[in-house]
mmCIF file of C-alpha atoms and ligand atoms in Angstrom:
data_model
loop_
_atom_site.group_PDB
_atom_site.id
_atom_site.type_symbol
_atom_site.label_atom_id
_atom_site.label_comp_id
_atom_site.label_asym_id
_atom_site.label_seq_id
_atom_site.Cartn_x
_atom_site.Cartn_y
_atom_site.Cartn_z
ATOM 1 C CA MET A 160 0.099 0.059 -0.017
ATOM 2 C CA ILE A 161 1.721 3.239 -1.096
ATOM 3 C CA ASP A 162 -0.311 6.472 -0.974
ATOM 4 C CA PRO A 163 -0.059 9.718 -2.861
ATOM 5 C CA PHE A 164 2.736 11.114 -1.425
ATOM 6 C CA GLY A 165 4.681 7.927 -1.749
ATOM 7 C CA ARG A 166 4.771 6.902 1.545
ATOM 8 C CA THR A 167 4.359 2.872 2.003
ATOM 9 C CA ILE A 168 1.713 2.085 4.836
ATOM 10 C CA SER A 169 3.204 -0.895 6.951
ATOM 11 C CA TYR A 170 1.735 -0.053 10.381
ATOM 12 C CA LEU A 171 -1.889 -0.831 11.608
ATOM 13 C CA ARG A 172 -3.085 0.838 14.778
ATOM 14 C CA VAL A 173 -6.447 -0.634 15.794
ATOM 15 C CA SER A 174 -8.480 0.199 18.601
ATOM 16 C CA VAL A 175 -10.736 -2.410 19.864
ATOM 17 C CA THR A 176 -12.595 -0.772 22.127
ATOM 18 C CA ASP A 177 -13.536 2.754 23.063
ATOM 19 C CA ARG A 178 -13.938 1.920 26.645
ATOM 20 C CA CYS A 179 -11.438 2.016 29.449
ATOM 21 C CA ASP A 180 -11.285 1.603 33.208
ATOM 22 C CA PHE A 181 -9.819 5.061 33.566
ATOM 23 C CA ARG A 182 -10.891 8.666 32.547
ATOM 24 C CA CYS A 183 -7.593 10.369 31.988
ATOM 25 C CA THR A 184 -8.520 14.101 32.157
ATOM 26 C CA TYR A 185 -6.774 14.950 28.870
ATOM 27 C CA CYS A 186 -8.160 12.037 27.546
ATOM 28 C CA MET A 187 -11.751 11.814 28.123
ATOM 29 C CA ALA A 188 -14.848 13.879 29.762
ATOM 30 C CA GLU A 189 -15.799 12.054 32.961
ATOM 31 C CA ASP A 190 -19.368 11.203 31.770
ATOM 32 C CA MET A 191 -18.333 9.728 28.193
ATOM 33 C CA THR A 192 -20.791 8.364 25.944
ATOM 34 C CA PHE A 193 -19.404 5.089 24.212
ATOM 35 C CA LEU A 194 -20.324 3.642 21.235
ATOM 36 C CA PRO A 195 -23.247 1.634 21.390
ATOM 37 C CA LYS A 196 -22.362 -2.441 21.408
ATOM 38 C CA ARG A 197 -24.361 -3.145 18.627
ATOM 39 C CA ASP A 198 -22.146 -0.916 16.357
ATOM 40 C CA LEU A 199 -18.673 -2.530 17.476
ATOM 41 C CA LEU A 200 -17.357 -5.214 15.068
ATOM 42 C CA SER A 201 -17.060 -8.532 16.904
ATOM 43 C CA LEU A 202 -13.600 -10.222 17.552
ATOM 44 C CA GLU A 203 -13.991 -12.296 14.200
ATOM 45 C CA GLU A 204 -14.670 -9.206 12.135
ATOM 46 C CA LEU A 205 -11.573 -7.651 13.455
ATOM 47 C CA ASP A 206 -9.272 -10.570 12.939
ATOM 48 C CA ARG A 207 -10.649 -10.866 9.476
ATOM 49 C CA LEU A 208 -9.815 -7.019 8.848
ATOM 50 C CA CYS A 209 -6.588 -7.148 10.400
ATOM 51 C CA THR A 210 -5.361 -9.851 8.162
ATOM 52 C CA VAL A 211 -6.770 -8.069 5.106
ATOM 53 C CA PHE A 212 -4.210 -5.186 5.731
ATOM 54 C CA ILE A 213 -1.473 -8.255 6.303
ATOM 55 C CA GLU A 214 -1.984 -9.673 3.413
ATOM 56 C CA LYS A 215 -2.004 -6.071 2.169
ATOM 57 C CA GLY A 216 1.459 -5.373 3.499
ATOM 58 C CA VAL A 217 1.152 -4.529 7.166
ATOM 59 C CA ARG A 218 4.016 -5.746 9.199
ATOM 60 C CA LYS A 219 3.318 -3.763 12.062
ATOM 61 C CA LEU A 220 -0.435 -4.687 14.123
ATOM 62 C CA ARG A 221 -0.940 -2.701 17.231
ATOM 63 C CA LEU A 222 -3.910 -2.850 19.376
ATOM 64 C CA THR A 223 -4.881 -0.060 21.511
ATOM 65 C CA GLY A 224 -8.057 1.932 22.689
ATOM 66 C CA GLY A 225 -9.778 3.027 24.930
ATOM 67 C CA GLU A 226 -8.242 0.115 26.883
ATOM 68 C CA PRO A 227 -7.559 -2.871 24.767
ATOM 69 C CA LEU A 228 -7.457 -5.410 27.734
ATOM 70 C CA VAL A 229 -10.871 -4.354 28.982
ATOM 71 C CA ARG A 230 -12.494 -5.946 25.605
ATOM 72 C CA LYS A 231 -14.277 -8.981 26.741
ATOM 73 C CA ASN A 232 -12.294 -11.778 25.215
ATOM 74 C CA ILE A 233 -9.315 -10.009 23.858
ATOM 75 C CA MET A 234 -6.504 -12.898 24.282
ATOM 76 C CA HIS A 235 -8.650 -14.708 21.745
ATOM 77 C CA LEU A 236 -8.433 -12.149 19.151
ATOM 78 C CA ILE A 237 -4.495 -11.748 20.459
ATOM 79 C CA ARG A 238 -3.988 -15.192 19.916
ATOM 80 C CA GLU A 239 -5.774 -15.826 16.855
ATOM 81 C CA LEU A 240 -3.597 -12.718 15.180
ATOM 82 C CA SER A 241 -0.403 -14.051 16.456
ATOM 83 C CA ARG A 242 -0.878 -16.878 13.698
ATOM 84 C CA HIS A 243 0.926 -13.949 11.139
ATOM 85 C CA LEU A 244 4.109 -13.677 13.385
ATOM 86 C CA ARG A 245 4.417 -17.385 13.422
ATOM 87 C CA SER A 246 3.726 -17.599 9.361
ATOM 88 C CA GLY A 247 5.991 -14.662 9.447
ATOM 89 C CA ALA A 248 3.755 -12.257 7.205
ATOM 90 C CA LEU A 249 3.849 -10.009 10.636
ATOM 91 C CA GLU A 250 7.120 -8.512 12.383
ATOM 92 C CA GLU A 251 5.212 -7.118 15.372
ATOM 93 C CA LEU A 252 2.444 -7.651 17.199
ATOM 94 C CA THR A 253 2.150 -4.950 20.113
ATOM 95 C CA LEU A 254 -0.173 -3.280 22.449
ATOM 96 C CA THR A 255 -0.507 -0.039 24.098
ATOM 97 C CA THR A 256 -2.173 -0.224 27.486
ATOM 98 C CA ASN A 257 -2.690 1.444 30.881
ATOM 99 C CA GLY A 258 -1.215 -1.270 32.574
ATOM 100 C CA SER A 259 -4.286 -1.898 34.869
ATOM 101 C CA GLN A 260 -4.807 -4.980 33.736
ATOM 102 C CA LEU A 261 -1.459 -6.324 33.088
ATOM 103 C CA ALA A 262 -0.926 -8.592 35.944
ATOM 104 C CA ARG A 263 -3.794 -10.787 34.787
ATOM 105 C CA PHE A 264 -2.721 -10.814 31.091
ATOM 106 C CA ALA A 265 1.224 -10.394 30.900
ATOM 107 C CA ASP A 266 1.723 -14.078 30.628
ATOM 108 C CA GLU A 267 -0.368 -14.735 28.088
ATOM 109 C CA LEU A 268 0.505 -12.031 25.980
ATOM 110 C CA ALA A 269 4.216 -13.261 26.039
ATOM 111 C CA ASP A 270 3.192 -16.531 25.315
ATOM 112 C CA SER A 271 1.467 -15.260 22.154
ATOM 113 C CA GLY A 272 4.257 -13.807 20.924
ATOM 114 C CA VAL A 273 3.861 -10.103 22.019
ATOM 115 C CA ARG A 274 7.433 -9.177 22.730
ATOM 116 C CA ARG A 275 7.085 -4.947 23.596
ATOM 117 C CA ILE A 276 4.397 -3.051 24.981
ATOM 118 C CA ASN A 277 3.710 0.484 25.662
ATOM 119 C CA VAL A 278 2.422 1.382 28.974
ATOM 120 C CA SER A 279 1.211 4.856 29.436
ATOM 121 C CA LEU A 280 2.005 6.499 32.919
ATOM 122 C CA ASP A 281 2.068 10.071 33.451
ATOM 123 C CA THR A 282 3.261 10.262 37.172
ATOM 124 C CA LEU A 283 4.745 8.346 40.330
ATOM 125 C CA ASP A 284 2.897 9.790 42.971
ATOM 126 C CA PRO A 285 -0.172 7.511 44.019
ATOM 127 C CA GLU A 286 -2.583 10.714 44.104
ATOM 128 C CA LYS A 287 -1.678 12.233 41.352
ATOM 129 C CA PHE A 288 -2.135 8.876 39.519
ATOM 130 C CA ARG A 289 -5.573 9.144 40.779
ATOM 131 C CA ALA A 290 -6.570 12.589 40.364
ATOM 132 C CA ILE A 291 -4.977 12.354 36.403
ATOM 133 C CA THR A 292 -6.828 9.037 35.574
ATOM 134 C CA ARG A 293 -9.745 9.596 37.879
ATOM 135 C CA TRP A 294 -10.580 6.116 38.479
ATOM 136 C CA GLY A 295 -7.036 4.444 38.104
ATOM 137 C CA ASN A 296 -4.909 3.100 41.035
ATOM 138 C CA LEU A 297 -0.841 3.344 40.823
ATOM 139 C CA GLY A 298 -0.255 0.449 42.858
ATOM 140 C CA LYS A 299 -2.174 -2.547 40.586
ATOM 141 C CA VAL A 300 -0.596 -0.571 37.615
ATOM 142 C CA LEU A 301 2.807 -1.085 39.096
ATOM 143 C CA GLU A 302 2.177 -4.363 39.957
ATOM 144 C CA GLY A 303 1.183 -5.185 35.961
ATOM 145 C CA ILE A 304 4.947 -3.412 35.110
ATOM 146 C CA ASN A 305 6.274 -6.009 37.336
ATOM 147 C CA ALA A 306 4.270 -8.545 35.697
ATOM 148 C CA ALA A 307 5.190 -8.181 32.247
ATOM 149 C CA GLN A 308 8.890 -7.606 32.999
ATOM 150 C CA ALA A 309 8.415 -10.889 34.953
ATOM 151 C CA ALA A 310 6.934 -12.490 31.869
ATOM 152 C CA GLY A 311 9.775 -10.951 29.645
ATOM 153 C CA LEU A 312 7.909 -8.428 27.935
ATOM 154 C CA LYS A 313 10.175 -4.986 26.754
ATOM 155 C CA ILE A 314 8.430 -2.343 28.181
ATOM 156 C CA LYS A 315 8.266 1.374 26.620
ATOM 157 C CA ILE A 316 6.695 4.123 29.460
ATOM 158 C CA ASN A 317 4.682 6.602 27.674
ATOM 159 C CA ALA A 318 4.220 10.176 29.296
ATOM 160 C CA VAL A 319 1.692 13.055 28.101
ATOM 161 C CA ALA A 320 3.706 16.239 29.262
ATOM 162 C CA LEU A 321 1.152 18.577 31.561
ATOM 163 C CA LYS A 322 2.515 21.829 32.546
ATOM 164 C CA GLY A 323 2.448 22.130 35.972
ATOM 165 C CA PHE A 324 0.929 18.761 36.732
ATOM 166 C CA ASN A 325 4.000 16.739 35.608
ATOM 167 C CA ASP A 326 6.426 18.620 34.081
ATOM 168 C CA GLY A 327 8.516 18.653 37.445
ATOM 169 C CA GLU A 328 8.370 15.080 37.990
ATOM 170 C CA ILE A 329 9.883 13.823 34.231
ATOM 171 C CA PRO A 330 13.511 13.529 35.644
ATOM 172 C CA ASN A 331 12.068 11.213 38.319
ATOM 173 C CA LEU A 332 10.316 9.413 35.897
ATOM 174 C CA MET A 333 13.004 8.959 33.538
ATOM 175 C CA ARG A 334 15.383 7.593 36.444
ATOM 176 C CA TRP A 335 12.965 5.147 37.669
ATOM 177 C CA ALA A 336 11.994 4.235 33.892
ATOM 178 C CA HIS A 337 15.978 3.854 32.684
ATOM 179 C CA GLY A 338 16.707 2.034 36.179
ATOM 180 C CA ARG A 339 14.301 -0.716 35.329
ATOM 181 C CA GLY A 340 15.632 -0.938 31.788
ATOM 182 C CA MET A 341 12.367 0.794 30.022
ATOM 183 C CA ASP A 342 12.660 3.623 27.637
ATOM 184 C CA LEU A 343 10.352 6.500 28.380
ATOM 185 C CA THR A 344 8.429 8.820 25.632
ATOM 186 C CA VAL A 345 6.716 12.101 26.705
ATOM 187 C CA ILE A 346 4.424 13.300 24.238
ATOM 188 C CA GLU A 347 2.543 16.979 23.949
ATOM 189 C CA THR A 348 -1.180 16.968 24.479
ATOM 190 C CA MET A 349 -3.291 16.681 21.439
ATOM 191 C CA PRO A 350 -6.422 18.851 21.156
ATOM 192 C CA MET A 351 -8.681 15.449 20.748
ATOM 193 C CA GLY A 352 -12.405 15.863 22.065
ATOM 194 C CA GLU A 353 -14.152 17.590 24.264
ATOM 195 C CA ILE A 354 -12.824 17.554 28.077
ATOM 196 C CA GLU A 355 -13.760 19.515 31.020
ATOM 197 C CA ALA A 356 -9.886 20.684 31.450
ATOM 198 C CA ASP A 357 -8.732 23.694 29.170
ATOM 199 C CA ARG A 358 -5.777 22.213 26.935
ATOM 200 C CA THR A 359 -4.245 25.874 26.786
ATOM 201 C CA GLU A 360 -3.454 25.347 30.166
ATOM 202 C CA GLN A 361 -2.170 22.032 29.495
ATOM 203 C CA TYR A 362 -0.224 21.926 26.636
ATOM 204 C CA LEU A 363 3.632 22.103 27.728
ATOM 205 C CA PRO A 364 6.075 22.501 24.395
ATOM 206 C CA LEU A 365 8.317 19.707 24.482
ATOM 207 C CA SER A 366 11.144 22.129 23.399
ATOM 208 C CA LEU A 367 10.835 23.527 26.859
ATOM 209 C CA LEU A 368 11.218 20.483 28.897
ATOM 210 C CA ARG A 369 13.796 19.419 26.825
ATOM 211 C CA ALA A 370 15.442 22.814 27.468
ATOM 212 C CA ARG A 371 14.745 22.453 31.219
ATOM 213 C CA LEU A 372 16.096 18.917 31.400
ATOM 214 C CA GLU A 373 19.637 19.725 29.691
ATOM 215 C CA GLN A 374 20.328 21.387 32.841
ATOM 216 C CA GLN A 375 20.283 18.554 34.572
ATOM 217 C CA PHE A 376 21.415 15.746 31.960
ATOM 218 C CA THR A 377 23.602 15.237 29.195
ATOM 219 C CA LEU A 378 21.151 14.155 26.230
ATOM 220 C CA ASP A 379 22.919 12.893 22.697
ATOM 221 C CA ASP A 380 20.796 12.902 19.554
ATOM 222 C CA ILE A 381 20.846 9.182 18.258
ATOM 223 C CA PRO A 382 19.251 7.774 15.270
ATOM 224 C CA TYR A 383 17.162 5.481 16.663
ATOM 225 C CA LYS A 384 13.818 4.549 15.639
ATOM 226 C CA THR A 385 10.889 2.137 16.703
ATOM 227 C CA GLY A 386 8.981 2.455 13.648
ATOM 228 C CA GLY A 387 6.989 5.562 15.370
ATOM 229 C CA PRO A 388 7.161 9.474 15.093
ATOM 230 C CA ALA A 389 9.344 9.492 18.536
ATOM 231 C CA ARG A 390 12.729 11.239 18.115
ATOM 232 C CA TYR A 391 15.114 10.248 20.299
ATOM 233 C CA VAL A 392 18.234 10.872 22.763
ATOM 234 C CA GLU A 393 20.422 8.808 25.100
ATOM 235 C CA VAL A 394 20.640 10.509 28.443
ATOM 236 C CA ARG A 395 24.519 9.833 29.499
ATOM 237 C CA GLU A 396 23.816 10.207 33.202
ATOM 238 C CA THR A 397 21.420 7.054 33.027
ATOM 239 C CA GLY A 398 22.408 5.291 30.060
ATOM 240 C CA GLY A 399 18.480 5.136 28.945
ATOM 241 C CA ARG A 400 16.806 6.283 26.168
ATOM 242 C CA LEU A 401 14.113 9.482 26.043
ATOM 243 C CA GLY A 402 11.744 9.908 23.092
ATOM 244 C CA PHE A 403 10.127 13.061 22.419
ATOM 245 C CA ILE A 404 6.760 12.919 20.136
ATOM 246 C CA THR A 405 5.785 16.293 19.124
ATOM 247 C CA PRO A 406 2.613 16.120 17.226
ATOM 248 C CA MET A 407 2.280 20.017 17.981
ATOM 249 C CA THR A 408 5.496 21.814 17.954
ATOM 250 C CA HIS A 409 7.202 19.546 15.154
ATOM 251 C CA ASN A 410 5.572 18.182 11.832
ATOM 252 C CA PHE A 411 6.432 14.482 11.438
ATOM 253 C CA CYS A 412 4.515 13.305 9.021
ATOM 254 C CA GLU A 413 6.584 13.068 6.113
ATOM 255 C CA SER A 414 7.483 9.619 7.222
ATOM 256 C CA CYS A 415 3.841 8.791 8.412
ATOM 257 C CA ASN A 416 3.986 4.844 7.494
ATOM 258 C CA ARG A 417 0.126 4.093 9.787
ATOM 259 C CA VAL A 418 -3.243 4.256 9.415
ATOM 260 C CA ARG A 419 -5.730 3.525 12.463
ATOM 261 C CA LEU A 420 -8.876 1.409 12.246
ATOM 262 C CA THR A 421 -11.749 1.812 15.106
ATOM 263 C CA CYS A 422 -13.261 -0.398 16.778
ATOM 264 C CA THR A 423 -16.503 -0.001 14.844
ATOM 265 C CA GLY A 424 -14.434 -0.462 11.313
ATOM 266 C CA THR A 425 -13.952 3.310 10.212
ATOM 267 C CA LEU A 426 -10.413 3.697 9.064
ATOM 268 C CA TYR A 427 -9.025 7.163 9.625
ATOM 269 C CA MET A 428 -5.869 7.728 7.019
ATOM 270 C CA CYS A 429 -4.461 10.394 9.636
ATOM 271 C CA LEU A 430 -4.735 11.072 13.577
ATOM 272 C CA GLY A 431 -5.436 15.082 13.394
ATOM 273 C CA GLN A 432 -7.859 14.517 10.398
ATOM 274 C CA GLU A 433 -11.589 14.212 9.727
ATOM 275 C CA ASP A 434 -11.710 12.221 6.897
ATOM 276 C CA ALA A 435 -12.927 8.228 7.298
ATOM 277 C CA ALA A 436 -13.671 5.521 5.124
ATOM 278 C CA ASP A 437 -16.153 2.776 6.356
ATOM 279 C CA LEU A 438 -14.725 -0.752 5.965
ATOM 280 C CA ARG A 439 -17.506 -1.948 8.113
ATOM 281 C CA ALA A 440 -20.254 -1.945 4.750
ATOM 282 C CA PRO A 441 -17.786 -3.343 2.693
ATOM 283 C CA LEU A 442 -16.883 -6.174 5.423
ATOM 284 C CA ARG A 443 -20.456 -7.134 5.655
ATOM 285 C CA ALA A 444 -21.417 -7.155 2.255
ATOM 286 C CA SER A 445 -19.823 -10.032 1.083
ATOM 287 C CA GLU A 446 -17.765 -13.287 2.784
ATOM 288 C CA GLY A 447 -14.483 -12.519 0.472
ATOM 289 C CA ASN A 448 -12.262 -9.859 1.121
ATOM 290 C CA GLU A 449 -12.843 -8.444 -2.547
ATOM 291 C CA LEU A 450 -15.022 -5.297 -1.331
ATOM 292 C CA VAL A 451 -12.979 -4.659 1.511
ATOM 293 C CA SER A 452 -9.609 -4.795 -0.267
ATOM 294 C CA VAL A 453 -10.912 -2.061 -2.763
ATOM 295 C CA ALA A 454 -12.486 0.150 -0.092
ATOM 296 C CA ILE A 455 -8.890 -0.252 1.434
ATOM 297 C CA ASP A 456 -7.160 1.029 -1.296
ATOM 298 C CA GLU A 457 -9.619 3.758 -2.347
ATOM 299 C CA ALA A 458 -8.620 5.062 1.861
ATOM 300 C CA ILE A 459 -4.862 4.837 1.204
ATOM 301 C CA GLY A 460 -5.411 6.978 -2.077
ATOM 302 C CA ARG A 461 -6.733 9.633 0.036
ATOM 303 C CA LYS A 462 -4.215 9.719 2.978
ATOM 304 C CA PRO A 463 -3.795 13.619 3.724
ATOM 305 C CA LYS A 464 0.012 14.959 3.464
ATOM 306 C CA GLY A 465 -0.322 15.782 7.290
ATOM 307 C CA HIS A 466 -2.023 17.051 10.295
ATOM 308 C CA ASP A 467 -2.376 20.460 11.579
ATOM 309 C CA PHE A 468 -3.142 20.930 15.180
ATOM 310 C CA ILE A 469 -3.494 24.239 16.737
ATOM 311 C CA ILE A 470 -4.596 24.941 20.326
ATOM 312 C CA ASP A 471 -6.882 27.421 19.451
ATOM 313 C CA ARG A 472 -6.583 29.984 22.253
ATOM 314 C CA ARG A 473 -9.940 31.924 21.466
ATOM 315 C CA THR A 474 -12.413 29.220 21.959
ATOM 316 C CA SER A 475 -12.308 25.672 23.482
ATOM 317 C CA ARG A 476 -12.957 24.060 20.753
ATOM 318 C CA PRO A 477 -10.964 20.482 19.989
ATOM 319 C CA ALA A 478 -9.313 20.595 16.910
ATOM 320 C CA VAL A 479 -10.345 17.130 16.147
ATOM 321 C CA SER A 480 -13.993 16.789 17.518
ATOM 322 C CA ARG A 481 -13.479 12.691 18.283
ATOM 323 C CA HIS A 482 -11.674 11.502 21.290
ATOM 324 C CA MET A 483 -8.312 10.033 21.215
ATOM 325 C CA SER A 484 -9.977 6.847 22.740
ATOM 326 C CA VAL A 485 -12.057 6.597 19.530
ATOM 327 C CA THR A 486 -9.221 6.775 17.260
ATOM 328 C CA GLY A 487 -6.612 4.688 19.196
ATOM 329 C CA GLY A 488 -3.612 6.538 20.447
HETATM 330 N N1 SAM B 608 -5.952 3.253 27.329
HETATM 331 C C1 SAM B 608 -4.324 3.172 26.734
HETATM 332 C C2 SAM B 608 -3.218 4.076 27.456
HETATM 333 O O1 SAM B 608 -3.893 4.900 27.946
HETATM 334 O O2 SAM B 608 -2.294 3.452 27.152
HETATM 335 C C3 SAM B 608 -4.279 3.399 24.879
HETATM 336 C C4 SAM B 608 -5.255 3.935 24.641
HETATM 337 S S1 SAM B 608 -4.893 5.922 24.872
HETATM 338 C C5 SAM B 608 -5.577 6.942 23.964
HETATM 339 C C6 SAM B 608 -3.291 6.154 23.954
HETATM 340 C C7 SAM B 608 -2.302 7.010 24.563
HETATM 341 O O3 SAM B 608 -2.845 8.616 24.252
HETATM 342 C C8 SAM B 608 -1.740 7.088 25.771
HETATM 343 O O4 SAM B 608 -0.319 6.976 26.254
HETATM 344 C C9 SAM B 608 -2.515 8.421 26.257
HETATM 345 O O5 SAM B 608 -2.020 9.075 27.400
HETATM 346 C C10 SAM B 608 -2.148 9.478 24.978
HETATM 347 N N2 SAM B 608 -3.801 10.487 25.129
HETATM 348 C C11 SAM B 608 -4.842 10.528 25.278
HETATM 349 N N3 SAM B 608 -5.070 11.583 25.109
HETATM 350 C C12 SAM B 608 -4.390 12.377 24.840
HETATM 351 C C13 SAM B 608 -4.134 13.599 24.331
HETATM 352 N N4 SAM B 608 -5.490 14.329 24.108
HETATM 353 N N5 SAM B 608 -2.727 14.596 23.542
HETATM 354 C C14 SAM B 608 -1.670 13.354 23.935
HETATM 355 N N6 SAM B 608 -1.860 12.044 23.799
HETATM 356 C C15 SAM B 608 -3.237 11.586 24.506
HETATM 357 FE FE1 SF4 B 609 -8.499 5.116 29.116
HETATM 358 FE FE2 SF4 B 609 -5.716 5.234 27.827
HETATM 359 FE FE3 SF4 B 609 -7.929 7.552 27.829
HETATM 360 FE FE4 SF4 B 609 -6.408 7.002 29.834
HETATM 361 S S1 SF4 B 609 -5.405 7.690 28.092
HETATM 362 S S2 SF4 B 609 -8.481 7.597 29.555
HETATM 363 S S3 SF4 B 609 -5.993 5.281 29.940
HETATM 364 S S4 SF4 B 609 -7.912 4.981 26.621
#
């Protein structure tokens, strides 16, 4: 699959549910309305769609959400998809999780061929953790991280940088992650979906964070890549890697290799644009995969050049109306 700008699409992110057991303040409103269950693709349909993408050249598949591990019978889907790892068609099957259910699933994930996972964690302070996630329990997440490491999974920690909330804590979070052999990636907040908080208040440009870190640490730029948009440095003092994902201050769209599928079968060609293609109708219209394959080709043919997120200071409207939990972060 090659888009109009010559970019090869080899990475599919699948939001398997828009539901979550947390309500992170930058991601969701407290009283979120979720998609009606009848609109969801079944696990079999998700498997079928992913398989079509793999046949068309997807080499890396990431399950996300919402919280992927709260979808009922998610391990069934993961086990089924792992056949593509064994056949060599898929290079990597991975997920992004809030870690709340990891203690329960770590061994099974490792047995299914999952090698690396991303765990989102913004603070190591139990009270702040509760405040930012509204419903989360830090102890359970740390337990999950222990279980995942014991099962042999490699972990990358993702933290959203929030002004006045965790910016002062990033050095600590980094020492902790690096001390346990985990990379840390910091992410700028993106204006997606209505939330209660004011995004201009939360937004912290990572250029500023980096300058502050450089007062304490020596950051060496390195060419390390994981197939994602992060730019990495190696921190001399800790020997660990730190990634920066800067959708707001630096445009990384030139090398974009991904598309995103929602749990209702909608394909978004760009996280920061509204254009989407419905794959559920062609999927359900026939038992063969011809129709859906054509619909995917048409969609890839419309992949936009890039996003143009801005946090509008005059209105509180988000740049993209859907929440991150729908498209999958
Ligand atoms: N529930 C899982 C988790 O938290 O890892 C997977 C889905 S979550 C939407 C994926 C990532 O998106 C998380 O790392 C989260 O911090 C990030 N995220 C959510 N809303 C965001 C926003 N408005 N701007 C930037 N990152 C956001
Ligand atoms: Fe749930 Fe992840 Fe969104 Fe937090 S960031 S509310 S854990 S989907």
